[in-house]
Amino acid sequence: MLKSKLLFSIAIPLILLPVSCKLKQTDSVYKKKTNSYPNQITFNAAGQNPEGIAFDYSKNNFYLSAINKEPKIVAVSLNGIATVFSNTSTGSSMSSFGLEVDFKNNRLLACENDKLSGNLAIYNLISGNLQHSIALTPLLTNKMSHQVNDVAVSLSSDIYVTGRLEDVIYKVNSNLQPTIFFEKEGFSKPNGIVAHPDGYLLVSYSNAHSQLVKIPLSNPEEATIIELKEFEGFDGMLLNEKNNIVGVSFAADQNKDYYVRELISTDNWISATVVHSKKINKSTTIAQVAPNTYYAINQDWSNKKTENWTLEKVTF
């Protein structure tokens, strides 16, 4: 999700909710009309520097991470009111990156980093209390840099986390035991990740030669590169209600423009095609609030003390 900016060394009425893992929710029905969502949501959170975003359908609010020194995950309403969500009694100073709402298990999953370790943090979705902080990078003894970056949860409640600088994908099983799930020569800089309900991961390896990769959960060694023309890589991405990928471009095009693109596959992700594309301001990731209604974070990495942040609505 985050590129190489930060390196650590040593609803439409009666619409059923999406069924894909990245947007997996309860079976509730929501009645909010798509055209009632604002074109922009601006909120005040001084120095927040949000890198990850997730949307909570049960509360109609977003969660935004923070890559500053004393991060607080904030909840932001559709009206732009920001309140602190995360509650850590340990006084953690880890920076937070990718986020994922896991409704099935009533938790918010967060990728967190400091100079010593990259962790998976698990927060209670109701109280915001930190329930678990699982160290992932100590599993690696031969890596000098780390950045746990994005996170997805499978239907069986296993959690998968991209280690962008480590070139690995971690797995945390339903008993919260961490392991290295996937590491293979030639696959570098894993970034955005989603868990497809048919039993595989879709991962954007975002670098100078970006690739979209399909990794079977039952046999990760059978990972394959998805055929896709002119893929600039995705930073954050999700599966929508059609099980299409919607992602934010990792790199600007030749005109220095950034895009949200929707990919479709008709052959079980052997290949994929861009079906929609829309230019946006520079962003790291995206969340879906309703069918064909998304919000991307507008980023300004030049000023870490920025007070106001904007979520930009995207429709195709």
Coordinates of C-alpha atoms in Angstrom, one line a residue:
M1 CA 0.0 0.0 0.0
L2 CA 2.5 2.6 1.0
K3 CA 5.2 2.9 -1.6
S4 CA 8.8 3.5 -0.5
K5 CA 8.0 6.7 1.3
L6 CA 8.6 5.2 4.8
L7 CA 11.3 2.6 5.3
F8 CA 12.2 0.9 8.5
S9 CA 15.6 -0.4 8.8
I10 CA 17.7 -2.7 11.3
A11 CA -26.4 2.2 -1.3
I12 CA -29.0 1.8 -3.1
P13 CA -32.4 0.9 -1.4
L14 CA -32.5 -2.8 -0.5
I15 CA -29.1 -3.7 -1.8
L16 CA -27.5 -6.8 -0.2
L17 CA -24.0 -6.3 1.1
P18 CA -21.0 -7.5 -0.9
V19 CA -19.9 -11.1 -0.4
S20 CA -16.3 -10.8 -1.2
C21 CA -13.7 -11.3 1.6
K22 CA -12.3 -7.8 1.4
L23 CA -15.8 -6.4 1.9
K24 CA -17.3 -9.3 3.8
Q25 CA -20.0 -8.1 6.1
T26 CA -23.1 -9.4 7.9
D27 CA -26.3 -10.2 6.0
S28 CA -27.9 -6.9 6.9
V29 CA -29.6 -4.7 4.2
Y30 CA -28.8 -1.0 3.8
K31 CA -31.1 1.6 2.4
K32 CA -28.8 4.6 1.8
K33 CA -29.0 5.9 -1.8
T34 CA -25.7 6.0 -3.7
N35 CA -26.3 9.6 -4.9
S36 CA -26.6 10.8 -1.2
Y37 CA -22.9 10.2 -0.6
P38 CA -21.0 13.5 -0.7
N39 CA -18.4 14.0 -3.5
Q40 CA -15.8 14.9 -0.9
I41 CA -15.5 14.2 2.8
T42 CA -13.0 16.6 4.6
F43 CA -12.0 15.9 8.2
N44 CA -9.7 17.4 10.7
A45 CA -7.0 15.2 12.2
A46 CA -3.7 17.1 12.6
G47 CA -0.7 15.1 11.5
Q48 CA -2.8 11.9 10.9
N49 CA -1.1 11.1 7.6
P50 CA -3.5 8.3 6.8
E51 CA -2.2 5.4 4.7
G52 CA -5.0 2.8 5.1
I53 CA -8.8 3.0 5.0
A54 CA -11.7 0.7 5.8
F55 CA -15.4 1.3 5.9
D56 CA -17.7 0.0 8.7
Y57 CA -21.2 -0.5 7.3
S58 CA -22.7 -1.1 10.7
K59 CA -21.7 2.4 11.8
N60 CA -21.5 4.2 8.5
N61 CA -18.0 5.4 9.2
F62 CA -14.5 5.0 7.9
Y63 CA -11.4 4.0 9.8
L64 CA -8.2 5.8 8.9
S65 CA -4.7 4.7 9.9
A66 CA -1.7 6.9 10.6
I67 CA 2.0 6.7 9.8
N68 CA 3.1 9.3 12.2
K69 CA 5.1 8.7 15.4
E70 CA 2.1 8.5 17.8
P71 CA -0.6 7.1 15.5
K72 CA -4.2 7.0 16.5
I73 CA -6.6 5.1 14.2
V74 CA -9.5 7.5 13.8
A75 CA -13.2 6.9 12.9
V76 CA -14.5 9.4 10.4
S77 CA -18.3 9.9 9.8
L78 CA -19.8 10.6 6.4
N79 CA -20.2 14.2 7.7
G80 CA -16.5 14.5 8.2
I81 CA -16.4 14.2 12.0
A82 CA -13.2 12.5 13.2
T83 CA -12.9 10.8 16.6
V84 CA -10.1 8.6 18.0
F85 CA -11.0 4.9 17.6
S86 CA -7.9 3.0 18.8
N87 CA -7.4 2.5 22.5
T88 CA -4.0 1.1 23.5
S89 CA -3.1 0.9 27.1
T90 CA 0.5 0.1 26.3
G91 CA 1.1 3.5 24.7
S92 CA 2.3 1.9 21.5
S93 CA 4.0 4.3 19.1
M94 CA 3.8 2.0 16.1
S95 CA 2.8 3.5 12.8
S96 CA -0.4 2.0 11.3
F97 CA -0.7 1.2 7.6
G98 CA -3.3 -1.1 5.9
L99 CA -6.7 -1.8 7.7
E100 CA -9.4 -4.4 7.3
V101 CA -12.7 -4.7 9.1
D102 CA -13.5 -8.3 10.0
F103 CA -17.2 -8.3 10.9
K104 CA -17.4 -12.0 11.4
N105 CA -15.0 -11.8 14.4
N106 CA -15.9 -8.3 15.5
R107 CA -12.5 -6.8 15.0
L108 CA -10.4 -4.3 13.1
L109 CA -7.1 -5.6 11.7
A110 CA -4.2 -3.2 11.4
C111 CA -0.7 -3.4 10.0
E112 CA 1.7 -1.6 12.3
N113 CA 5.4 -0.9 12.2
D114 CA 8.2 0.6 14.2
K115 CA 12.0 0.4 13.8
L116 CA 12.2 -2.9 15.6
S117 CA 9.2 -4.9 14.4
G118 CA 6.2 -5.2 12.1
N119 CA 3.1 -6.4 13.8
L120 CA -0.5 -7.3 13.2
A121 CA -2.7 -5.4 15.6
I122 CA -6.2 -6.6 16.4
Y123 CA -8.7 -4.1 17.8
N124 CA -12.2 -4.8 19.2
L125 CA -14.6 -3.3 16.6
I126 CA -16.9 -1.9 19.3
S127 CA -14.6 -0.5 21.9
G128 CA -11.4 0.1 19.9
N129 CA -9.4 -1.7 22.6
L130 CA -6.3 -3.4 21.4
Q131 CA -6.8 -7.1 21.9
H132 CA -3.7 -8.6 20.4
S133 CA -0.4 -7.4 18.8
I134 CA 1.3 -10.2 16.9
A135 CA 4.9 -9.7 16.0
L136 CA 5.5 -10.9 12.4
T137 CA 8.9 -9.8 11.4
P138 CA 10.8 -11.8 14.1
L139 CA 9.9 -14.8 11.9
L140 CA 12.6 -13.5 9.5
T141 CA 16.2 -13.7 10.6
N142 CA 17.8 -12.6 7.3
K143 CA 16.0 -9.4 6.5
M144 CA 17.3 -6.0 7.4
S145 CA 14.2 -3.9 6.6
H146 CA 10.5 -4.4 7.1
Q147 CA 7.1 -2.9 6.4
V148 CA 4.0 -4.9 7.1
N149 CA 1.7 -3.2 4.7
D150 CA -1.8 -4.5 3.9
V151 CA -4.1 -7.2 5.3
A152 CA -6.9 -9.5 4.2
V153 CA -8.9 -12.1 6.0
S154 CA -10.2 -15.4 4.5
L155 CA -13.6 -17.0 5.0
S156 CA -12.0 -19.4 7.5
S157 CA -10.8 -16.4 9.5
D158 CA -7.1 -16.8 8.6
I159 CA -5.3 -13.5 8.2
Y160 CA -2.8 -12.7 5.4
V161 CA -0.4 -9.7 5.6
T162 CA 2.0 -8.4 3.0
G163 CA 5.5 -7.7 4.0
R164 CA 6.5 -5.2 1.4
L165 CA 10.2 -4.7 2.2
E166 CA 10.6 -8.3 3.3
D167 CA 9.2 -9.7 0.1
V168 CA 6.9 -12.1 2.0
I169 CA 3.3 -12.8 2.8
Y170 CA 2.6 -13.7 6.4
K171 CA -0.3 -15.8 7.7
V172 CA -1.9 -15.6 11.1
N173 CA -4.3 -18.5 11.6
S174 CA -7.5 -18.5 13.5
N175 CA -5.5 -19.4 16.7
L176 CA -3.4 -16.3 16.1
Q177 CA -0.3 -18.3 15.3
P178 CA 1.9 -16.5 12.7
T179 CA 3.9 -18.2 9.9
I180 CA 5.5 -17.3 6.6
F181 CA 2.9 -18.2 4.0
F182 CA 4.6 -17.2 0.8
E183 CA 8.2 -16.2 -0.2
K184 CA 9.6 -16.9 -3.6
E185 CA 12.4 -15.6 -5.7
G186 CA 11.3 -13.2 -8.4
F187 CA 8.3 -12.0 -6.4
S188 CA 9.2 -8.7 -4.8
K189 CA 7.4 -5.8 -3.0
P190 CA 3.9 -7.3 -2.3
N191 CA 1.5 -4.5 -1.7
G192 CA -2.3 -4.6 -1.9
I193 CA -3.9 -7.9 -1.1
V194 CA -7.4 -9.4 -1.1
A195 CA -8.7 -12.9 -0.2
H196 CA -11.0 -14.3 -2.9
P197 CA -13.9 -16.4 -1.6
D198 CA -13.0 -19.2 -4.0
G199 CA -9.9 -19.9 -2.0
Y200 CA -6.9 -17.8 -3.2
L201 CA -5.2 -14.5 -2.7
L202 CA -4.9 -11.8 -5.3
V203 CA -1.8 -9.7 -4.6
S204 CA -0.3 -6.7 -6.3
Y205 CA 3.5 -6.9 -6.4
S206 CA 4.1 -3.3 -7.0
N207 CA 7.6 -2.3 -8.3
A208 CA 9.3 -1.2 -11.5
H209 CA 7.8 -4.3 -13.2
S210 CA 4.5 -4.7 -11.3
Q211 CA 2.5 -7.9 -11.5
L212 CA -0.8 -9.1 -10.2
V213 CA -0.4 -12.6 -8.7
K214 CA -2.9 -15.4 -7.8
I215 CA -1.8 -17.5 -4.8
P216 CA -3.9 -20.6 -3.9
L217 CA -4.5 -20.8 -0.1
S218 CA -4.2 -24.6 -0.2
N219 CA -0.9 -24.6 -2.2
P220 CA 0.9 -21.3 -2.4
E221 CA 3.7 -22.8 -4.4
E222 CA 1.3 -22.9 -7.4
A223 CA 1.2 -19.1 -7.5
T224 CA 0.7 -17.7 -11.0
I225 CA 1.1 -14.3 -12.6
I226 CA -2.2 -13.0 -14.0
E227 CA -2.1 -12.0 -17.6
L228 CA -2.8 -8.2 -17.7
K229 CA -1.7 -5.6 -20.1
E230 CA 0.0 -2.4 -19.0
F231 CA -0.4 -3.0 -15.3
E232 CA 1.3 -0.2 -13.2
G233 CA 0.5 -2.0 -10.0
F234 CA -2.0 -1.3 -7.2
D235 CA -1.3 0.3 -3.9
G236 CA -4.5 -0.4 -1.9
M237 CA -7.2 -2.6 -3.5
L238 CA -10.4 -4.4 -2.8
L239 CA -12.9 -6.9 -4.1
N240 CA -16.3 -5.4 -4.9
E241 CA -19.7 -7.0 -4.8
K242 CA -19.0 -8.5 -8.3
N243 CA -15.7 -10.0 -7.1
N244 CA -13.9 -7.6 -9.4
I245 CA -10.8 -5.9 -8.2
V246 CA -10.9 -2.1 -7.7
G247 CA -7.5 -0.6 -6.9
V248 CA -5.5 2.7 -6.7
S249 CA -2.6 2.9 -9.1
F250 CA 0.8 2.4 -7.5
A251 CA 2.6 4.6 -10.0
A252 CA 1.7 7.7 -12.0
D253 CA 1.3 7.4 -15.7
Q254 CA 3.5 9.3 -18.2
N255 CA 1.4 12.4 -17.5
K256 CA 2.0 12.0 -13.8
D257 CA -1.7 11.1 -13.2
Y258 CA -3.1 8.6 -10.8
Y259 CA -6.1 6.4 -11.3
V260 CA -8.7 4.1 -9.7
R261 CA -9.2 1.1 -12.0
E262 CA -11.6 -1.8 -11.9
L263 CA -10.4 -5.2 -13.2
I264 CA -12.6 -8.1 -14.3
S265 CA -11.7 -11.7 -15.0
T266 CA -13.8 -14.3 -16.9
D267 CA -11.4 -17.2 -16.4
N268 CA -10.9 -17.4 -12.7
W269 CA -8.1 -14.9 -12.6
I270 CA -5.9 -16.5 -15.2
S271 CA -6.1 -13.2 -17.0
A272 CA -7.8 -9.9 -16.3
T273 CA -9.0 -6.8 -18.1
V274 CA -9.4 -3.2 -17.1
V275 CA -13.1 -2.4 -17.5
H276 CA -13.3 1.0 -15.7
S277 CA -10.7 3.7 -15.1
K278 CA -11.0 7.1 -13.4
K279 CA -8.4 9.8 -12.7
I280 CA -8.0 10.9 -9.1
N281 CA -5.7 12.9 -6.9
K282 CA -2.7 11.1 -5.6
S283 CA -3.8 8.4 -3.2
T284 CA -2.7 5.2 -1.4
T285 CA -5.9 3.2 -1.1
I286 CA -9.6 3.0 -1.3
A287 CA -12.8 1.8 0.4
Q288 CA -16.2 0.8 -0.9
V289 CA -19.4 2.2 0.8
A290 CA -22.0 0.9 -1.7
P291 CA -22.2 -0.7 -5.1
N292 CA -20.1 1.4 -7.5
T293 CA -19.4 4.0 -4.8
Y294 CA -15.9 4.2 -3.4
Y295 CA -13.7 6.7 -1.5
A296 CA -10.0 7.2 -2.0
I297 CA -7.7 9.1 0.4
N298 CA -6.1 12.2 -1.0
Q299 CA -2.5 12.2 0.1
D300 CA 0.0 15.0 0.7
W301 CA 3.2 13.4 2.0
S302 CA 5.1 16.8 1.8
N303 CA 3.7 18.1 5.1
K304 CA 3.5 15.6 8.0
K305 CA 1.7 18.3 10.1
T306 CA -1.3 18.6 7.7
E307 CA -4.5 19.2 9.6
N308 CA -7.2 18.5 7.1
W309 CA -7.6 15.5 4.9
T310 CA -10.0 14.7 2.1
L311 CA -11.8 11.5 1.0
E312 CA -12.7 11.7 -2.7
K313 CA -15.8 9.8 -4.0
V314 CA -15.2 7.6 -7.0
T315 CA -17.9 6.2 -9.2
F316 CA -17.7 4.6 -12.7

